[in-house]
PDB file of C-alpha atoms in Angstrom:
ATOM      1  CA  MET H   1      96.254  60.049   3.424  1.00 49.00           C
ATOM      2  CA  ALA H   2      99.495  59.915   5.187  1.00 60.00           C
ATOM      3  CA  THR H   3     100.774  56.377   5.819  1.00 70.00           C
ATOM      4  CA  TYR H   4     101.152  55.574   9.534  1.00 89.00           C
ATOM      5  CA  LEU H   5     102.406  52.015   9.263  1.00 95.00           C
ATOM      6  CA  ASP H   6     105.586  50.965   7.623  1.00 95.00           C
ATOM      7  CA  PHE H   7     104.494  48.332   5.123  1.00 94.00           C
ATOM      8  CA  SER H   8     108.144  47.520   4.257  1.00 95.00           C
ATOM      9  CA  ASP H   9     108.384  45.928   7.724  1.00 96.00           C
ATOM     10  CA  PRO H  10     107.802  42.134   7.272  1.00 96.00           C
ATOM     11  CA  ALA H  11     106.200  42.009  10.681  1.00 97.00           C
ATOM     12  CA  ILE H  12     103.445  44.312   9.363  1.00 97.00           C
ATOM     13  CA  LEU H  13     103.288  42.963   5.675  1.00 96.00           C
ATOM     14  CA  ASP H  14     104.873  39.736   4.837  1.00 96.00           C
ATOM     15  CA  PRO H  15     106.783  40.239   1.544  1.00 95.00           C
ATOM     16  CA  GLU H  16     105.650  36.788   0.437  1.00 92.00           C
ATOM     17  CA  ARG H  17     102.044  37.769   0.663  1.00 92.00           C
ATOM     18  CA  PRO H  18     100.348  37.798  -2.706  1.00 87.00           C
ATOM     19  CA  LYS H  19     100.027  41.359  -4.106  1.00 86.00           C
ATOM     20  CA  PRO H  20      96.404  42.370  -4.319  1.00 81.00           C
ATOM     21  CA  ARG H  21      95.036  43.379  -7.687  1.00 83.00           C
ATOM     22  CA  TYR H  22      91.620  44.225  -9.160  1.00 86.00           C
ATOM     23  CA  ARG H  23      90.001  41.430 -11.154  1.00 89.00           C
ATOM     24  CA  PRO H  24      86.524  42.660 -12.091  1.00 87.00           C
ATOM     25  CA  LEU H  25      85.756  39.924 -14.574  1.00 90.00           C
ATOM     26  CA  GLU H  26      86.772  37.350 -12.135  1.00 90.00           C
ATOM     27  CA  ALA H  27      84.358  38.890  -9.608  1.00 88.00           C
ATOM     28  CA  MET H  28      81.538  38.763 -12.138  1.00 90.00           C
ATOM     29  CA  ARG H  29      82.147  35.119 -12.802  1.00 93.00           C
ATOM     30  CA  ARG H  30      82.166  34.356  -9.114  1.00 92.00           C
ATOM     31  CA  MET H  31      79.003  36.465  -8.481  1.00 89.00           C
ATOM     32  CA  LYS H  32      77.138  34.405 -11.164  1.00 89.00           C
ATOM     33  CA  ARG H  33      78.069  31.207  -9.326  1.00 91.00           C
ATOM     34  CA  LEU H  34      76.922  32.671  -6.025  1.00 86.00           C
ATOM     35  CA  ILE H  35      73.645  33.663  -7.521  1.00 82.00           C
ATOM     36  CA  ALA H  36      73.238  30.207  -8.966  1.00 84.00           C
ATOM     37  CA  ASP H  37      73.985  28.490  -5.684  1.00 84.00           C
ATOM     38  CA  LYS H  38      73.540  30.750  -2.559  1.00 72.00           C
ATOM     39  CA  GLU H  39      75.135  27.950  -0.322  1.00 76.00           C
ATOM     40  CA  ASP H  40      78.356  28.266  -2.329  1.00 85.00           C
ATOM     41  CA  THR H  41      79.703  30.801   0.151  1.00 80.00           C
ATOM     42  CA  GLU H  42      83.282  30.204  -0.979  1.00 85.00           C
ATOM     43  CA  GLN H  43      82.489  32.606  -3.794  1.00 88.00           C
ATOM     44  CA  VAL H  44      82.113  35.490  -1.341  1.00 86.00           C
ATOM     45  CA  PHE H  45      85.801  35.198  -0.368  1.00 85.00           C
ATOM     46  CA  HIS H  46      86.855  35.251  -4.029  1.00 88.00           C
ATOM     47  CA  ILE H  47      84.691  38.178  -4.922  1.00 88.00           C
ATOM     48  CA  ILE H  48      86.010  40.260  -2.066  1.00 85.00           C
ATOM     49  CA  ARG H  49      89.575  39.416  -2.973  1.00 85.00           C
ATOM     50  CA  ALA H  50      89.042  40.229  -6.670  1.00 87.00           C
ATOM     51  CA  LEU H  51      87.536  43.674  -5.951  1.00 86.00           C
ATOM     52  CA  ASN H  52      89.205  44.976  -2.780  1.00 83.00           C
ATOM     53  CA  GLY H  53      92.632  45.671  -4.122  1.00 81.00           C
ATOM     54  CA  ASP H  54      94.947  47.034  -1.474  1.00 86.00           C
ATOM     55  CA  HIS H  55      92.001  48.340   0.558  1.00 88.00           C
ATOM     56  CA  LEU H  56      92.768  46.051   3.493  1.00 90.00           C
ATOM     57  CA  LEU H  57      96.114  47.886   3.967  1.00 93.00           C
ATOM     58  CA  CYS H  58      94.341  51.320   3.924  1.00 91.00           C
ATOM     59  CA  GLU H  59      91.852  50.024   6.543  1.00 93.00           C
ATOM     60  CA  LEU H  60      94.568  48.645   8.695  1.00 95.00           C
ATOM     61  CA  ASP H  61      96.420  51.972   8.485  1.00 95.00           C
ATOM     62  CA  ARG H  62      93.428  53.986   9.683  1.00 94.00           C
ATOM     63  CA  PHE H  63      92.827  51.318  12.356  1.00 96.00           C
ATOM     64  CA  ALA H  64      96.371  51.676  13.645  1.00 96.00           C
ATOM     65  CA  GLN H  65      96.039  55.484  13.816  1.00 94.00           C
ATOM     66  CA  SER H  66      93.006  55.382  16.087  1.00 94.00           C
ATOM     67  CA  ASP H  67      93.624  55.121  19.853  1.00 96.00           C
ATOM     68  CA  SER H  68      91.286  52.171  20.223  1.00 96.00           C
ATOM     69  CA  GLY H  69      92.772  50.383  17.112  1.00 96.00           C
ATOM     70  CA  ALA H  70      96.302  50.952  18.470  1.00 96.00           C
ATOM     71  CA  ARG H  71      95.249  49.220  21.802  1.00 97.00           C
ATOM     72  CA  ARG H  72      93.708  46.173  19.888  1.00 97.00           C
ATOM     73  CA  ILE H  73      97.036  45.888  17.998  1.00 97.00           C
ATOM     74  CA  ARG H  74      99.052  45.859  21.315  1.00 97.00           C
ATOM     75  CA  GLU H  75      96.724  43.217  22.650  1.00 96.00           C
ATOM     76  CA  ARG H  76      96.614  41.261  19.423  1.00 96.00           C
ATOM     77  CA  ARG H  77      94.039  38.791  20.693  1.00 95.00           C
ATOM     78  CA  SER H  78      92.697  35.880  18.623  1.00 95.00           C
ATOM     79  CA  LEU H  79      88.970  35.808  19.111  1.00 97.00           C
ATOM     80  CA  PRO H  80      87.554  32.425  17.844  1.00 97.00           C
ATOM     81  CA  ALA H  81      88.506  30.412  20.948  1.00 95.00           C
ATOM     82  CA  ILE H  82      87.118  33.120  23.201  1.00 95.00           C
ATOM     83  CA  LEU H  83      83.890  33.352  21.286  1.00 96.00           C
ATOM     84  CA  ASP H  84      83.490  29.558  21.047  1.00 96.00           C
ATOM     85  CA  ASP H  85      83.835  29.159  24.888  1.00 94.00           C
ATOM     86  CA  HIS H  86      80.071  28.934  25.377  1.00 90.00           C
ATOM     87  CA  GLY H  87      80.570  27.440  28.770  1.00 88.00           C
ATOM     88  CA  GLY H  88      82.354  30.483  29.954  1.00 84.00           C
ATOM     89  CA  LEU H  89      80.118  32.946  28.217  1.00 85.00           C
ATOM     90  CA  GLY H  90      77.087  30.955  29.466  1.00 78.00           C
ATOM     91  CA  ASP H  91      77.623  32.486  32.883  1.00 87.00           C
ATOM     92  CA  LEU H  92      76.862  36.024  31.528  1.00 93.00           C
ATOM     93  CA  PRO H  93      73.484  37.727  32.248  1.00 94.00           C
ATOM     94  CA  GLN H  94      70.733  36.813  29.662  1.00 94.00           C
ATOM     95  CA  ASN H  95      70.582  40.443  28.437  1.00 96.00           C
ATOM     96  CA  SER H  96      74.254  40.636  27.815  1.00 97.00           C
ATOM     97  CA  VAL H  97      76.021  40.829  24.518  1.00 97.00           C
ATOM     98  CA  GLY H  98      77.706  37.453  25.234  1.00 97.00           C
ATOM     99  CA  ALA H  99      74.439  35.689  25.975  1.00 96.00           C
ATOM    100  CA  ALA H 100      72.923  37.188  22.827  1.00 97.00           C
ATOM    101  CA  TYR H 101      75.913  36.104  20.779  1.00 97.00           C
ATOM    102  CA  ILE H 102      75.570  32.390  22.066  1.00 96.00           C
ATOM    103  CA  ARG H 103      71.884  32.365  21.354  1.00 96.00           C
ATOM    104  CA  PHE H 104      72.557  33.671  17.768  1.00 97.00           C
ATOM    105  CA  MET H 105      75.224  31.149  17.042  1.00 97.00           C
ATOM    106  CA  LYS H 106      73.376  28.121  18.459  1.00 95.00           C
ATOM    107  CA  GLN H 107      70.213  29.191  16.612  1.00 95.00           C
ATOM    108  CA  GLU H 108      72.143  29.360  13.355  1.00 93.00           C
ATOM    109  CA  GLY H 109      74.284  26.337  14.007  1.00 95.00           C
ATOM    110  CA  LEU H 110      77.578  28.347  13.698  1.00 95.00           C
ATOM    111  CA  THR H 111      80.890  28.494  15.432  1.00 97.00           C
ATOM    112  CA  ALA H 112      83.677  31.110  15.045  1.00 97.00           C
ATOM    113  CA  GLN H 113      86.149  28.334  14.327  1.00 96.00           C
ATOM    114  CA  GLY H 114      83.870  27.186  11.524  1.00 95.00           C
ATOM    115  CA  LEU H 115      84.244  30.414   9.665  1.00 93.00           C
ATOM    116  CA  VAL H 116      87.987  30.246  10.217  1.00 94.00           C
ATOM    117  CA  ASP H 117      88.076  26.689   8.681  1.00 94.00           C
ATOM    118  CA  GLU H 118      85.989  27.849   5.742  1.00 90.00           C
ATOM    119  CA  SER H 119      88.265  30.800   5.142  1.00 89.00           C
ATOM    120  CA  ASN H 120      91.494  28.751   5.383  1.00 90.00           C
ATOM    121  CA  THR H 121      90.026  26.126   2.981  1.00 89.00           C
ATOM    122  CA  VAL H 122      89.626  28.864   0.296  1.00 84.00           C
ATOM    123  CA  PHE H 123      92.712  31.035   1.090  1.00 84.00           C
ATOM    124  CA  PRO H 124      95.097  29.410   3.469  1.00 86.00           C
ATOM    125  CA  ASP H 125      97.285  31.989   5.061  1.00 85.00           C
ATOM    126  CA  THR H 126     100.519  30.920   6.909  1.00 83.00           C
ATOM    127  CA  SER H 127     101.741  34.527   7.301  1.00 89.00           C
ATOM    128  CA  ASP H 128     102.092  35.911  10.826  1.00 92.00           C
ATOM    129  CA  ASP H 129     102.108  39.465   9.857  1.00 96.00           C
ATOM    130  CA  LEU H 130      99.821  42.333  11.119  1.00 97.00           C
ATOM    131  CA  VAL H 131      97.873  42.378   7.851  1.00 96.00           C
ATOM    132  CA  GLY H 132      96.911  38.753   8.388  1.00 95.00           C
ATOM    133  CA  TRP H 133      95.797  39.461  12.056  1.00 97.00           C
ATOM    134  CA  TYR H 134      93.719  42.410  10.962  1.00 96.00           C
ATOM    135  CA  GLY H 135      92.001  40.410   8.201  1.00 92.00           C
ATOM    136  CA  ASN H 136      91.273  37.640  10.666  1.00 95.00           C
ATOM    137  CA  ARG H 137      89.747  40.212  13.076  1.00 96.00           C
ATOM    138  CA  LYS H 138      87.383  41.395  10.378  1.00 93.00           C
ATOM    139  CA  ARG H 139      86.389  37.775   9.657  1.00 93.00           C
ATOM    140  CA  ASP H 140      86.020  36.755  13.332  1.00 96.00           C
ATOM    141  CA  THR H 141      83.787  39.723  14.245  1.00 96.00           C
ATOM    142  CA  HIS H 142      81.378  39.170  11.344  1.00 95.00           C
ATOM    143  CA  ASP H 143      78.782  37.396  13.528  1.00 96.00           C
ATOM    144  CA  MET H 144      79.260  39.793  16.381  1.00 98.00           C
ATOM    145  CA  PHE H 145      78.212  42.568  13.815  1.00 98.00           C
ATOM    146  CA  HIS H 146      75.019  40.548  13.298  1.00 97.00           C
ATOM    147  CA  VAL H 147      74.271  40.540  16.955  1.00 98.00           C
ATOM    148  CA  LEU H 148      75.096  44.259  17.529  1.00 98.00           C
ATOM    149  CA  SER H 149      73.418  45.630  14.395  1.00 98.00           C
ATOM    150  CA  GLY H 150      70.342  43.508  14.627  1.00 98.00           C
ATOM    151  CA  TYR H 151      70.528  42.293  11.062  1.00 97.00           C
ATOM    152  CA  GLY H 152      69.746  38.593  10.734  1.00 94.00           C
ATOM    153  CA  ARG H 153      71.324  35.787   8.595  1.00 91.00           C
ATOM    154  CA  ASP H 154      68.422  35.716   6.193  1.00 89.00           C
ATOM    155  CA  ALA H 155      69.316  36.781   2.665  1.00 87.00           C
ATOM    156  CA  LEU H 156      68.061  40.327   3.204  1.00 92.00           C
ATOM    157  CA  GLY H 157      69.733  40.657   6.582  1.00 94.00           C
ATOM    158  CA  GLU H 158      73.104  39.519   5.209  1.00 91.00           C
ATOM    159  CA  ALA H 159      72.810  42.029   2.397  1.00 92.00           C
ATOM    160  CA  ALA H 160      71.950  44.835   4.743  1.00 95.00           C
ATOM    161  CA  LEU H 161      74.802  43.897   7.013  1.00 95.00           C
ATOM    162  CA  LEU H 162      77.218  44.131   4.157  1.00 92.00           C
ATOM    163  CA  GLY H 163      76.060  47.701   3.661  1.00 94.00           C
ATOM    164  CA  PHE H 164      76.657  48.348   7.383  1.00 96.00           C
ATOM    165  CA  THR H 165      80.087  46.753   7.261  1.00 93.00           C
ATOM    166  CA  HIS H 166      81.151  48.714   4.149  1.00 92.00           C
ATOM    167  CA  ALA H 167      80.170  51.957   5.657  1.00 94.00           C
ATOM    168  CA  GLN H 168      82.087  51.130   8.810  1.00 94.00           C
ATOM    169  CA  ALA H 169      85.268  50.140   6.799  1.00 84.00           C
ATOM    170  CA  GLY H 170      85.184  53.269   4.672  1.00 72.00           C
ATOM    171  CA  GLY H 171      85.495  51.573   1.397  1.00 65.00           C
ATOM    172  CA  GLY H 172      86.431  48.257  -0.233  1.00 75.00           C
ATOM    173  CA  PHE H 173      84.353  47.631  -3.372  1.00 81.00           C
ATOM    174  CA  GLY H 174      84.074  43.884  -2.925  1.00 83.00           C
ATOM    175  CA  VAL H 175      81.809  43.956   0.147  1.00 85.00           C
ATOM    176  CA  LEU H 176      79.694  46.821  -1.394  1.00 86.00           C
ATOM    177  CA  PHE H 177      79.320  44.832  -4.672  1.00 88.00           C
ATOM    178  CA  ILE H 178      78.186  41.597  -2.924  1.00 89.00           C
ATOM    179  CA  GLY H 179      75.692  43.519  -0.724  1.00 88.00           C
ATOM    180  CA  TYR H 180      74.261  45.639  -3.568  1.00 89.00           C
ATOM    181  CA  MET H 181      73.989  42.785  -6.043  1.00 89.00           C
ATOM    182  CA  GLY H 182      72.480  40.485  -3.419  1.00 87.00           C
ATOM    183  CA  THR H 183      69.791  42.990  -2.564  1.00 91.00           C
ATOM    184  CA  ARG H 184      69.018  43.373  -6.282  1.00 89.00           C
ATOM    185  CA  GLN H 185      68.600  39.709  -6.552  1.00 87.00           C
ATOM    186  CA  ILE H 186      66.230  39.562  -3.581  1.00 88.00           C
ATOM    187  CA  ARG H 187      64.201  42.342  -5.179  1.00 87.00           C
ATOM    188  CA  LYS H 188      63.512  40.264  -8.221  1.00 84.00           C
ATOM    189  CA  SER H 189      61.492  37.721  -6.155  1.00 81.00           C
ATOM    190  CA  MET H 190      59.579  40.306  -4.278  1.00 84.00           C
ATOM    191  CA  PRO H 191      56.471  42.378  -4.979  1.00 83.00           C
ATOM    192  CA  ARG H 192      57.291  45.684  -6.752  1.00 82.00           C
ATOM    193  CA  ASP H 193      55.927  47.804  -3.950  1.00 84.00           C
ATOM    194  CA  LEU H 194      58.154  46.196  -1.305  1.00 89.00           C
ATOM    195  CA  ASP H 195      61.349  48.433  -1.153  1.00 91.00           C
ATOM    196  CA  VAL H 196      63.965  45.892  -0.199  1.00 92.00           C
ATOM    197  CA  MET H 197      66.720  48.155  -1.548  1.00 94.00           C
ATOM    198  CA  ALA H 198      65.946  50.547   1.261  1.00 96.00           C
ATOM    199  CA  CYS H 199      67.153  47.867   3.702  1.00 96.00           C
ATOM    200  CA  PHE H 200      70.600  47.943   2.097  1.00 96.00           C
ATOM    201  CA  HIS H 201      70.750  51.746   2.196  1.00 96.00           C
ATOM    202  CA  GLU H 202      69.611  51.701   5.810  1.00 98.00           C
ATOM    203  CA  GLY H 203      72.503  49.344   6.643  1.00 97.00           C
ATOM    204  CA  ARG H 204      74.891  51.773   5.133  1.00 96.00           C
ATOM    205  CA  ARG H 205      73.397  54.703   7.003  1.00 97.00           C
ATOM    206  CA  ASN H 206      73.465  52.789  10.243  1.00 98.00           C
ATOM    207  CA  GLY H 207      77.052  51.626   9.801  1.00 97.00           C
ATOM    208  CA  GLU H 208      78.234  55.097   9.039  1.00 97.00           C
ATOM    209  CA  ALA H 209      76.466  56.509  12.131  1.00 97.00           C
ATOM    210  CA  ALA H 210      77.874  53.981  14.578  1.00 98.00           C
ATOM    211  CA  LYS H 211      81.217  53.933  16.219  1.00 97.00           C
ATOM    212  CA  ASN H 212      83.646  51.401  14.585  1.00 97.00           C
ATOM    213  CA  ILE H 213      82.810  48.098  16.037  1.00 97.00           C
ATOM    214  CA  ILE H 214      86.043  46.348  14.859  1.00 97.00           C
ATOM    215  CA  GLU H 215      88.012  48.814  17.075  1.00 97.00           C
ATOM    216  CA  GLN H 216      86.109  47.834  20.252  1.00 97.00           C
ATOM    217  CA  ASP H 217      87.354  45.614  23.069  1.00 98.00           C
ATOM    218  CA  ILE H 218      85.154  42.582  22.334  1.00 97.00           C
ATOM    219  CA  LEU H 219      86.018  40.999  25.689  1.00 96.00           C
ATOM    220  CA  GLU H 220      84.801  44.154  27.455  1.00 97.00           C
ATOM    221  CA  LEU H 221      81.546  44.131  25.534  1.00 98.00           C
ATOM    222  CA  LEU H 222      80.564  40.603  26.241  1.00 97.00           C
ATOM    223  CA  PRO H 223      79.280  40.958  29.750  1.00 97.00           C
ATOM    224  CA  ARG H 224      77.469  44.217  29.224  1.00 98.00           C
ATOM    225  CA  PRO H 225      73.752  44.651  28.412  1.00 98.00           C
ATOM    226  CA  LEU H 226      73.213  44.410  24.694  1.00 98.00           C
ATOM    227  CA  GLU H 227      70.932  47.459  24.481  1.00 98.00           C
ATOM    228  CA  ASP H 228      73.437  49.570  26.580  1.00 98.00           C
ATOM    229  CA  VAL H 229      76.167  48.724  24.139  1.00 98.00           C
ATOM    230  CA  ARG H 230      74.121  49.555  21.039  1.00 98.00           C
ATOM    231  CA  LYS H 231      73.329  52.870  22.630  1.00 98.00           C
ATOM    232  CA  ASP H 232      76.883  53.662  23.517  1.00 98.00           C
ATOM    233  CA  LEU H 233      78.138  52.722  20.083  1.00 98.00           C
ATOM    234  CA  GLY H 234      75.387  54.741  18.353  1.00 98.00           C
ATOM    235  CA  ILE H 235      73.946  51.666  16.660  1.00 98.00           C
ATOM    236  CA  ARG H 236      70.448  52.548  15.375  1.00 98.00           C
ATOM    237  CA  PRO H 237      67.708  49.983  15.312  1.00 98.00           C
ATOM    238  CA  PRO H 238      67.309  48.329  11.800  1.00 98.00           C
ATOM    239  CA  GLU H 239      63.765  49.641  11.448  1.00 98.00           C
ATOM    240  CA  THR H 240      63.449  49.488   7.700  1.00 97.00           C
ATOM    241  CA  TYR H 241      64.794  45.918   7.617  1.00 96.00           C
ATOM    242  CA  LEU H 242      62.429  44.691  10.333  1.00 95.00           C
ATOM    243  CA  ARG H 243      59.432  46.382   8.691  1.00 94.00           C
ATOM    244  CA  VAL H 244      60.175  44.817   5.398  1.00 92.00           C
ATOM    245  CA  LEU H 245      60.817  41.425   6.984  1.00 89.00           C
ATOM    246  CA  ALA H 246      57.423  41.686   8.683  1.00 90.00           C
ATOM    247  CA  GLU H 247      55.733  42.501   5.449  1.00 88.00           C
ATOM    248  CA  ILE H 248      57.325  39.524   3.780  1.00 86.00           C
ATOM    249  CA  ASP H 249      56.262  37.365   6.788  1.00 83.00           C
ATOM    250  CA  ARG H 250      52.664  38.575   6.409  1.00 83.00           C
ATOM    251  CA  MET H 251      52.607  37.262   2.881  1.00 77.00           C
ATOM    252  CA  GLY H 252      52.798  33.804   4.500  1.00 67.00           C
ATOM    253  CA  ASN H 253      55.769  32.499   2.565  1.00 58.00           C
ATOM    254  CA  ALA H 254      58.783  34.425   3.901  1.00 54.00           C
ATOM    255  CA  ALA H 255      61.117  31.491   3.866  1.00 51.00           C
ATOM    256  CA  GLU H 256      60.301  30.648   0.262  1.00 52.00           C
ATOM    257  CA  LEU H 257      60.592  34.244  -0.993  1.00 51.00           C
ATOM    258  CA  LEU H 258      63.903  34.796   0.721  1.00 58.00           C
ATOM    259  CA  ALA H 259      65.197  31.335  -0.379  1.00 54.00           C
ATOM    260  CA  ALA H 260      64.237  32.202  -3.965  1.00 45.00           C
ATOM    261  CA  ALA H 261      66.305  35.423  -3.844  1.00 47.00           C
TER     262      ALA H 261
END
């Protein structure tokens, strides 16, 4: 692929930024820790960094070559303060993307700034380059991906969403590894006839079929009806995930099964 961006420009790539390199053994160690303690989400950041190599640069280059991505770069908005302004977003229609986002974040006890703080605790980044901005945009749109894709924050939903995200990004082995291994771990606690791996594969298909969410104007999406946005972006309903989740629920111990995963 021809390179569009000049990564020798310090405004695009800070020369002081640590050089990415593959560390598969480190990723395996971190994955074992995550499996042992699913609340230790710090390990996710380490695994992605250990396996993604320079993929973020490749993603950014493709992003910059698209018309919509180039517009986002020119705007260069920071999203957390906008997304955490629940007072302002609260005036939006109840069927809107913004209202759905607020409900999701309140239900899950989340804030956009909270994810920023967690990320900065693990890997503080003082660079003001374009690579850093793009990485932040990927982080800051994660929960919007949940809302738009329909995948929840339960263990199975997170794994399926990682499949969706990986397909949208076009690569990056770290996210794929976490999603696949997470789904395998869930499968161990489920009945054999329950095809939980199909949820991960569905996430990948749905992500590949949809328009690239990270390129979209998030501010423009917020007031629009959620179902209209999903239709316009080609986001398919997560039918397999919802069916498997319903089957788990019918077993009467959905929370225990997913927590055990």
